[in-house]
Every structure is written in structure tokens, then in C-alpha cells.
Amino acid sequence: MKCLNNRADSHLTGQVECELNSVGKGGWVNQGYCGSPPPLPRAVSTIYNPQPLYQSSMDSMYKLDTLGPFSQPPEDLPSAEQSLVKKPRGCCSFVKGLWGTTLTENTSNNRELFVRTTIRELLIYVVFLVDICLLTYGMTSSSTYYYTKAMTDLFVNAAGAGGVSFQSIGTMSDFWTYTQGPLLDGLYWTKWYNNQSLDNGDQSFIYYENMLLGVPRVRQIKIKNNSCKIHKDFQNEITGCFDVYNEKKEDDLSFGLINGTAWTYHTEKELNGSAYWGLLATYTGAGYYQDLSRTKEESAAMLTELADNLWLDRGTRAVFIDFSTYNANINLFCVIRLVVEFLATGGAIPSYQIRTVRLIRYITHWDYFILGCEMVFCVFILYYIVEEILELRIHKLSYFNSIWNILDIVVILLALVAIIFNIFRTIKVDQLLDSLLVNPDIYADFEFLAFWQTQYNNMNAVNLFFAWIKVFKYISFNKTMNQLSSTLGRCAKDIMGFAIMFFIVFFAYAQLGYLLFGTEVQSFSTFVKCIFTQFRIILGDFDFDAIDRANRVLGPIYFVTYVFFVFFVLLNMFLAIINDTYSEVKEELSSQNDELHITDIIKQSYMKTFMKLKLKKEKISDVQKALRSGSGEIEFKDFRETLKEMGHSDQEISAAFSRFDRDKNQILDEEEQERMKIELKEKKDALSAELNNLGMNYEKELLEKPPAASNQQNNNSSQTFVDCDEFVRLSRQVLHLESSVAGITSKIELIMEELGLQVKTKGKEAAGKLSNHEPASDGSVLVCVDRGTKAEMSSRRPVVRNNSTFDSHM
């Protein structure tokens, strides 16, 4: 007995240790609990609050125990049974409940557990998805588009007195005409439309609403002379050579008047600039710059001086006009960059970039609501980080075999970058605005922040896209939803083989089109444009006349053969592969047995809750009948016999009677009976209301469902339908059987415990007699081993051991 007790004690100590600390290889290790799973609590069933051994997750939704004053277990129960009612919890059971997923629990052989766990994951993820949607859409506004459109119409599309707009700039002369006309007129608004002053001093409000921040800046990048090599036959006639833009050939020498920033080269670091990706090349943030003034007259004089002294020459490759505005009505910044690229061939190509961003975040009540959503978002990201760590620790490298796990990591990484940038942006904007308010006559460089804010918005858009795609992870267990993923997974190899053949033909035609039409057709002017143009031809968007004009013979041949091979042959082969695989997958899924789906779980939980309520209501009716059957005072034995005939267990009857027998005399007087009737009526009315909320017609609709519909759902299983009364009777018998078994089990365990105590007592007596060299009372022979360790070597009579007690701990 001593040895067995030591084993039991050591095992109880081991239950405290968490399995998360030791993960075995080669087998599934449930990381959700500490030690061995505890035995299921044996809930005590009463007349008013029956609790079956199996409780669904939907039971807690309705909180049935709060309907009456009978939620506590009876006081007269043995202490051992009261202790069994409490469910042991530990650190790892908390982890299992909070981070339990289909990858941290062994759901391979338990379809119902898999569906329930997936539903719980989906509900948590829906809350996360709502939160990230609020964050993403809370940072944008429909006013952003109209703000951008207003600035585009004013500075890009508007034409001056000479008819030159920014989009029509084709020469250096056109550029100066635009800057001294539409540009200055758009930048400086100091009067109303009736020439009345705005009374804002020298501060400009574009369209009367958008404040010009600081002063505009004009910057150019030049290329060195003789940066290209002239053929010897033209060296006498051509004295200067300016190559296409290249950073290594960028000119850094002072020129012209040499007495200002417009004539002196400044590095990218000195200007705190950044590179710009233009239509022809990628330009650095260095160059020669001129900051304009806060008044229109002074700025016009500066531009005239630059034009008169040939600030732009043959070496100029790009001119940038940068300025920023702020609209307090909608709390948006508009950072505008107008770019004119001068080609080595002569002429100019204008382009522009307008970024409308929200740099100041928290002003209105809605902004602070978004701040709260951001905090919730951070909590969710921390939650999912812990979840992925647990899953990675369990599955090791096999964790990366699932595309959904990789998608989880991508979403988390993007979210972490977004959080870090959000903090950086808030600090940087405050510093920039502080310096601008101290000296409003300097150039307000919001280009850097606007660029990264745009990338931040793009990253959030991609992250939201991935977050929506991840929903398929939680709904793919359904047969219908599984068809898409199964089809793509099965035909992946065929599609890869087809893709090789397709792109060989596709890129062959792209090179052919580039070489045939690249010199005349804009959509074929570069190889990249050829690729996109051919995709557009597949979709029916093409300009056949331009191809025909470029080459009257090879143009039609190229077009007809491309459409035939790519559109009619290859594209239809691609569709045939997917269609054939889809048909196979659909046929296989239709022939399989229906597994447990989410709708089945909801129906089962709904029906269990419905039947439990109905059985409780019937038991209350039985107690009311027992009360009405008696006259005057009711003794416990009469009360017990009446309810026993109706099928109630002794435990339920004792709990009901002792609840109202205040004086404990085993007799219910008239006052106690009246109080019992009142509480029974209140309980019954509450249950009736609950049944009405659940829907009384659900049971009828379920039972009236034609057998053919059920057979269609499960072709390989036979089902027997019973009427409602028979189903209620069977359910009631099952619950009574469970309560009876629970009572018998508790009594058996108590008997086994008493036997164990007796055996332990005999062992102590035998040990005492052994120390006195006396034979044991039962005739057993005891031998002393290893200095006092006593072991029973043989016995005439077997010792009864409490196997159930030890088995629960071993």
C-alpha cells in the first residue's frame, strides 16, 4: 500500500507540470492541458436544474441556471461528490481555452471537435477582421478623391492665357510659359473673385480652403557635357554631347550666375531628398533648386530671372516643382510634385504625382474611436503571435507545409511593420510641423512622409486583402467550400506544365511585337508594354489599326496567328484542365459520406437545449402534481413514492424536498408548500418563455422533414424517424438513466474508498506486529527488506484495492 500511495502522490504532483515543456517527436502531443486529462465531473441532476454528463457549448448561451434559485448543488450531498462537481483548472487549461486551435488539439479522429474548434476560431477571427476593416477604412475618406481631383484640375489641366497647360508642355519655352501663368495663378490666392482681399496677409489659401504650406520649390537635374561619344565624322560639326540621364553622369558643377542655390549643386543628403521614379529614368534627390516666395510678385520675379539667364539648357534632364497644401476642413494633406522630363532627343514629357494623405490622425471623436481600434488590433496581433508560436512548437518544420500558416505569418509581419510606422509617422509629423510653424518661409518637405504614408496605405490594403482571403481557411471544411481548394490543389501540376508551354509561346510573340512595332506603336514601345498589351489582346482590348499601319504585311499575320494559338488553343486548354479537374473533384465529393457540418452542430445544440428545457418543464409539472395529490402536510415518503412512480430518481427527489423543508422535519407544511408552488410556477413560466424564444416550430419542422431529403444527405446510412412524443420519452429515459448511473457510481466509489482505508489500517497493524516479531492476524508472511522497507511477499487472503481510485490518478 505504501508503494501504491507513493505512485499516486507522484502522479498527482506530475499533473501540475505542463505538457508544453516537453514536446515529443513523431506523435501528436496535445499542448492544451497540464498532465493527464482530469475525469469528467459528475454533475448532480436535480428536478429543477438537470445537468447531463455531456453539455454542449450552446447551453451556456442561454444560461439556464439563472432562471431560478436552484442553481447550487444540494447541501446534503457527500463532500466527495461536491468536490467532483468542481472542474479543475490550471495554467495550461487556460492556454487551451484561449489559444486552442485545430493545430493545437488532436481533432483528426473527432469531427465534431474539429468543427467546434473551427467555429470558435472563425468567431474570433471575424472580430479581428471587423477591427482591421474599421482601421483601414477609418484612415480613408471619399473626400480624398475630390481633393486630388481639385488639385489636378487646377495645376495639370488648367490652361493659361497662351493656351499652355501642364499636360501640353512639349518644349522648354512651354515650361516657362506654364510656370509664369497657370502655376503662379494656382499657387497664390489672396483675393476673392471680386478682387476683394482675403485678409490673410501673405498666406495663400488655394480655392479659399487649402493653405499653402511654406513656399514652393523648383529643382532641376542636369547631365554633364560630353557625357556621350560623338562619331568622328561629326566631331567637327557637333561640339557638345549630352547623354540620356545616368546618375554617374550627373552634372555637379556650378554654372550661370553662381551666386545662389539655383546655380549651385546640392547633394541629396543636403536637400534631405529622395529618388523619384520617372517615365524615362529614376532621378536622385540632388540637383539645383530655387525656393519661391510667399507672394506672387516676388515668385514671378524669381522665375523671370531664371528664364532670362538660361537656367534650363541642353544638359537639363528633369525639372521638379514641389509644394504642399493642407485642408483643415477634412484634415488632409496634399503633396504635389510636377515633373517635366527633357529627352536627349529633344522635347519634353510632363508627368505629375499628387498624394493626398492624412498625416495628423487624432482630432475628432471618430479618430479616437479608431485609436481604440488600433489598441484592439495590437492585442489581436499579440494573440496571434502566441498562437503561431504554439503551433510552430508543436509541428516544427511541417508547420510551413500549409499555405494558410504562411499567410498567417505574412499578415502578422505586415501588421508589425504597420504598427511601427504608425508610431514613427506620428512623431515625425509633429517635428516637421513644429519647425514649419517657427519658420513659415522655408520649403515644407512633406514628400518623404507622403511617400511612406502611401506605402503604409498600400501595405494595409494588401494586409486587408490577405485577411479576407484567410476566411477560406475556416470555411473550407464544408464540402461546397472545399471544392475550390481541392480543384486548384489537384490540377496544380497540370497547370505548371501548361504554364511553361504557354509562356514560351507568349514571350516569343512579345519579342516579335516589340521588334516589329516598337518604333511606331506606343503600346509596343518597350518589352514590358508588349507583355501587357498581349494580355489586353486576350481580353479583347487592342488597336489593330496601329499594328496595321506599323507593318502592313507582318502586322496582320502577327495578330491572326497570336489570337489563334494563344486565345483559341492555349487559353481553352487551360480552361479544359480546370474544368476536367473540377468535375472529378465534384464527383468524388458527391460520392463521399456527409461529414459533420456547421449546420449539423447548430441543429444538435439547438435540439439539445430545446429538449432540456422541455424535460425540465415536465419535471416541474410532475412536482406540481405531487403537491396537488397530497392534502394538508406532505411527508417525505409520500412525496418520494409519488415522484418515483413518475420516473424520478432519489437524488432529484431529495434535492427538491430538502430545498423547501426549512425545519428539516421531513414534512412540508402548508406555508412551505405554498412557497414551493409559487417558485415552481415562476420557474415554469420562465421555461415556457425560453421555449417560445427558441421557437416551438423548430422541432415540428425537423421531424416533418421528408426521409428522402435526409437520405440524399447520407446515402450510406439508414435513418429511423420517430414522432415527437416518442422522442421526448426516449430522451427522458436517457437522462434518468444517466442520473441513476451517476448515483450508483458515486456509491461504488465511496465503498471502494472505505475498503481502501480498511486495507491501509490492516497494513499499519501488520507493520506494528512485524516490528514486535508477531505474525500478522490474517496469516500473511511479512519480510523486512532494506532496513525497514516492509513488503508483503505472500498472503493467504487477497487484499482488496481501490482500483478505481488509483486508476484515476495513474
Short mmCIF file of C-alpha atoms in Angstrom, two decimals, residues 598-779:
data_model
loop_
_atom_site.label_atom_id
_atom_site.label_comp_id
_atom_site.label_asym_id
_atom_site.label_seq_id
_atom_site.Cartn_x
_atom_site.Cartn_y
_atom_site.Cartn_z
CA ILE A 598 -21.59 23.55 -39.00
CA THR A 599 -25.32 23.37 -39.64
CA ASP A 600 -25.44 19.94 -38.01
CA ILE A 601 -23.66 21.28 -34.93
CA ILE A 602 -26.11 24.17 -34.65
CA LYS A 603 -29.10 21.85 -35.07
CA GLN A 604 -27.78 19.40 -32.49
CA SER A 605 -27.07 22.11 -29.93
CA TYR A 606 -30.40 23.75 -30.63
CA MET A 607 -32.27 20.47 -30.23
CA LYS A 608 -30.42 19.52 -27.04
CA THR A 609 -31.20 22.86 -25.48
CA PHE A 610 -34.81 22.62 -26.60
CA MET A 611 -35.28 19.13 -25.15
CA LYS A 612 -33.56 20.00 -21.88
CA LEU A 613 -35.91 22.91 -21.39
CA LYS A 614 -38.90 20.75 -22.19
CA LEU A 615 -37.83 17.97 -19.81
CA LYS A 616 -37.26 20.47 -17.02
CA LYS A 617 -40.70 21.88 -17.61
CA GLU A 618 -42.24 18.40 -17.44
CA LYS A 619 -40.41 17.61 -14.20
CA ILE A 620 -41.76 20.78 -12.66
CA SER A 621 -45.25 19.68 -13.74
CA ASP A 622 -44.67 16.32 -12.01
CA VAL A 623 -43.72 18.06 -8.77
CA GLN A 624 -46.81 20.24 -9.01
CA LYS A 625 -48.93 17.11 -9.45
CA ALA A 626 -47.31 15.57 -6.36
CA LEU A 627 -48.13 18.67 -4.36
CA ARG A 628 -51.75 18.65 -5.54
CA SER A 629 -52.12 14.94 -4.75
CA GLY A 630 -51.44 15.49 -1.04
CA SER A 631 -53.75 17.10 1.50
CA GLY A 632 -52.56 19.13 4.42
CA GLU A 633 -48.98 18.31 5.35
CA ILE A 634 -46.91 16.17 2.98
CA GLU A 635 -44.41 13.70 4.32
CA PHE A 636 -41.22 12.92 2.52
CA LYS A 637 -42.01 9.24 1.96
CA ASP A 638 -45.36 10.08 0.31
CA PHE A 639 -43.72 12.77 -1.77
CA ARG A 640 -40.98 10.32 -2.73
CA GLU A 641 -43.32 7.49 -3.68
CA THR A 642 -45.43 9.75 -5.88
CA LEU A 643 -42.43 11.02 -7.85
CA LYS A 644 -40.79 7.60 -8.02
CA GLU A 645 -43.85 6.34 -9.90
CA MET A 646 -43.30 9.15 -12.40
CA GLY A 647 -39.71 8.02 -13.03
CA HIS A 648 -37.71 10.47 -10.89
CA SER A 649 -34.52 9.41 -9.12
CA ASP A 650 -33.92 9.51 -5.36
CA GLN A 651 -31.30 12.21 -5.76
CA GLU A 652 -33.66 14.54 -7.58
CA ILE A 653 -36.47 13.94 -5.09
CA SER A 654 -34.21 14.53 -2.08
CA ALA A 655 -32.80 17.72 -3.59
CA ALA A 656 -36.27 19.09 -4.36
CA PHE A 657 -37.71 18.22 -0.96
CA SER A 658 -34.76 19.45 1.12
CA ARG A 659 -34.81 22.73 -0.72
CA PHE A 660 -38.15 23.73 0.81
CA ASP A 661 -38.06 21.72 4.03
CA ARG A 662 -36.66 24.55 6.10
CA ASP A 663 -37.12 22.94 9.52
CA LYS A 664 -35.67 19.60 8.33
CA ASN A 665 -38.51 17.55 9.85
CA GLN A 666 -39.14 15.57 6.62
CA ILE A 667 -42.61 17.22 6.38
CA LEU A 668 -43.81 20.06 4.15
CA ASP A 669 -46.35 22.21 5.96
CA GLU A 670 -48.82 24.49 4.17
CA GLU A 671 -46.51 27.50 4.23
CA GLU A 672 -43.64 25.51 2.74
CA GLN A 673 -45.94 24.01 0.13
CA GLU A 674 -47.22 27.47 -0.86
CA ARG A 675 -43.71 28.82 -1.25
CA MET A 676 -42.80 25.76 -3.31
CA LYS A 677 -45.83 26.23 -5.58
CA ILE A 678 -45.01 29.90 -6.17
CA GLU A 679 -41.40 29.21 -7.09
CA LEU A 680 -42.40 26.27 -9.27
CA LYS A 681 -44.85 28.44 -11.17
CA GLU A 682 -42.22 31.17 -11.69
CA LYS A 683 -39.75 28.57 -12.89
CA LYS A 684 -42.28 27.02 -15.24
CA ASP A 685 -43.25 30.40 -16.70
CA ALA A 686 -39.59 31.24 -17.30
CA LEU A 687 -39.04 27.93 -19.08
CA SER A 688 -42.14 28.50 -21.23
CA ALA A 689 -40.83 31.90 -22.27
CA GLU A 690 -37.46 30.36 -23.08
CA LEU A 691 -39.11 27.68 -25.21
CA ASN A 692 -41.01 30.35 -27.11
CA ASN A 693 -37.77 32.23 -27.78
CA LEU A 694 -36.11 29.12 -29.15
CA GLY A 695 -39.02 28.52 -31.46
CA MET A 696 -41.63 25.90 -30.82
CA ASN A 697 -42.00 25.15 -34.51
CA TYR A 698 -38.36 24.10 -34.98
CA GLU A 699 -39.00 20.64 -33.59
CA LYS A 700 -42.06 20.17 -35.81
CA GLU A 701 -40.20 21.28 -38.94
CA LEU A 702 -37.28 18.99 -38.16
CA LEU A 703 -39.48 15.92 -37.60
CA GLU A 704 -41.67 16.62 -40.63
CA LYS A 705 -38.62 16.68 -42.92
CA PRO A 706 -39.13 14.02 -45.63
CA PRO A 707 -36.93 10.95 -45.35
CA ALA A 708 -35.80 11.40 -48.95
CA ALA A 709 -34.03 14.64 -48.09
CA SER A 710 -32.10 13.01 -45.29
CA ASN A 711 -31.24 10.01 -47.44
CA GLN A 712 -29.88 12.35 -50.07
CA GLN A 713 -27.54 13.86 -47.49
CA ASN A 714 -26.27 10.47 -46.34
CA ASN A 715 -26.71 7.73 -48.92
CA ASN A 716 -24.87 5.05 -46.99
CA SER A 717 -26.76 5.33 -43.68
CA SER A 718 -30.27 4.25 -42.79
CA GLN A 719 -32.34 6.51 -40.52
CA THR A 720 -35.41 5.76 -38.43
CA PHE A 721 -37.87 8.55 -37.74
CA VAL A 722 -39.99 8.74 -34.59
CA ASP A 723 -42.71 11.13 -33.61
CA CYS A 724 -42.21 13.95 -31.14
CA ASP A 725 -43.76 12.23 -28.08
CA GLU A 726 -41.69 9.11 -28.56
CA PHE A 727 -38.52 11.21 -28.92
CA VAL A 728 -39.30 13.13 -25.72
CA ARG A 729 -39.95 9.89 -23.84
CA LEU A 730 -36.69 8.34 -25.02
CA SER A 731 -34.74 11.47 -24.15
CA ARG A 732 -36.27 11.50 -20.70
CA GLN A 733 -35.35 7.87 -20.11
CA VAL A 734 -31.77 8.57 -21.17
CA LEU A 735 -31.47 11.45 -18.72
CA HIS A 736 -32.97 9.33 -15.92
CA LEU A 737 -30.53 6.54 -16.75
CA GLU A 738 -27.60 8.95 -16.63
CA SER A 739 -28.64 10.30 -13.23
CA SER A 740 -29.14 6.77 -11.88
CA VAL A 741 -25.73 5.65 -13.14
CA ALA A 742 -24.18 8.75 -11.59
CA GLY A 743 -25.68 7.89 -8.19
CA ILE A 744 -24.60 4.26 -8.38
CA THR A 745 -21.08 5.27 -9.42
CA SER A 746 -20.74 7.66 -6.50
CA LYS A 747 -21.85 4.97 -4.05
CA ILE A 748 -19.41 2.43 -5.51
CA GLU A 749 -16.56 4.89 -5.20
CA LEU A 750 -17.43 5.63 -1.58
CA ILE A 751 -17.42 1.86 -0.84
CA MET A 752 -14.09 1.46 -2.59
CA GLU A 753 -12.64 4.32 -0.55
CA GLU A 754 -13.80 2.67 2.69
CA LEU A 755 -12.23 -0.62 1.61
CA GLY A 756 -9.01 1.19 0.82
CA LEU A 757 -8.97 2.74 4.29
CA GLN A 758 -9.53 -0.70 5.86
CA VAL A 759 -6.67 -2.21 3.86
CA LYS A 760 -4.41 0.68 4.86
CA THR A 761 -5.32 0.14 8.54
CA LYS A 762 -4.52 -3.58 8.29
CA GLY A 763 -1.20 -2.72 6.68
CA LYS A 764 -0.28 -0.48 9.61
CA GLU A 765 -1.29 -3.20 12.11
CA ALA A 766 0.82 -5.75 10.24
CA ALA A 767 3.76 -3.36 10.25
CA GLY A 768 3.40 -2.91 14.02
CA LYS A 769 3.29 -6.65 14.63
CA LEU A 770 6.30 -7.13 12.37
CA SER A 771 8.31 -4.68 14.45
CA ASN A 772 7.32 -6.74 17.55
CA HIS A 773 8.12 -10.03 15.68
CA GLU A 774 4.48 -11.07 15.82
CA PRO A 775 2.68 -12.87 12.97
CA ALA A 776 0.03 -10.97 11.08
CA SER A 777 -3.58 -11.52 12.09
CA ASP A 778 -4.54 -12.78 8.64
CA GLY A 779 -1.66 -15.22 8.45
#
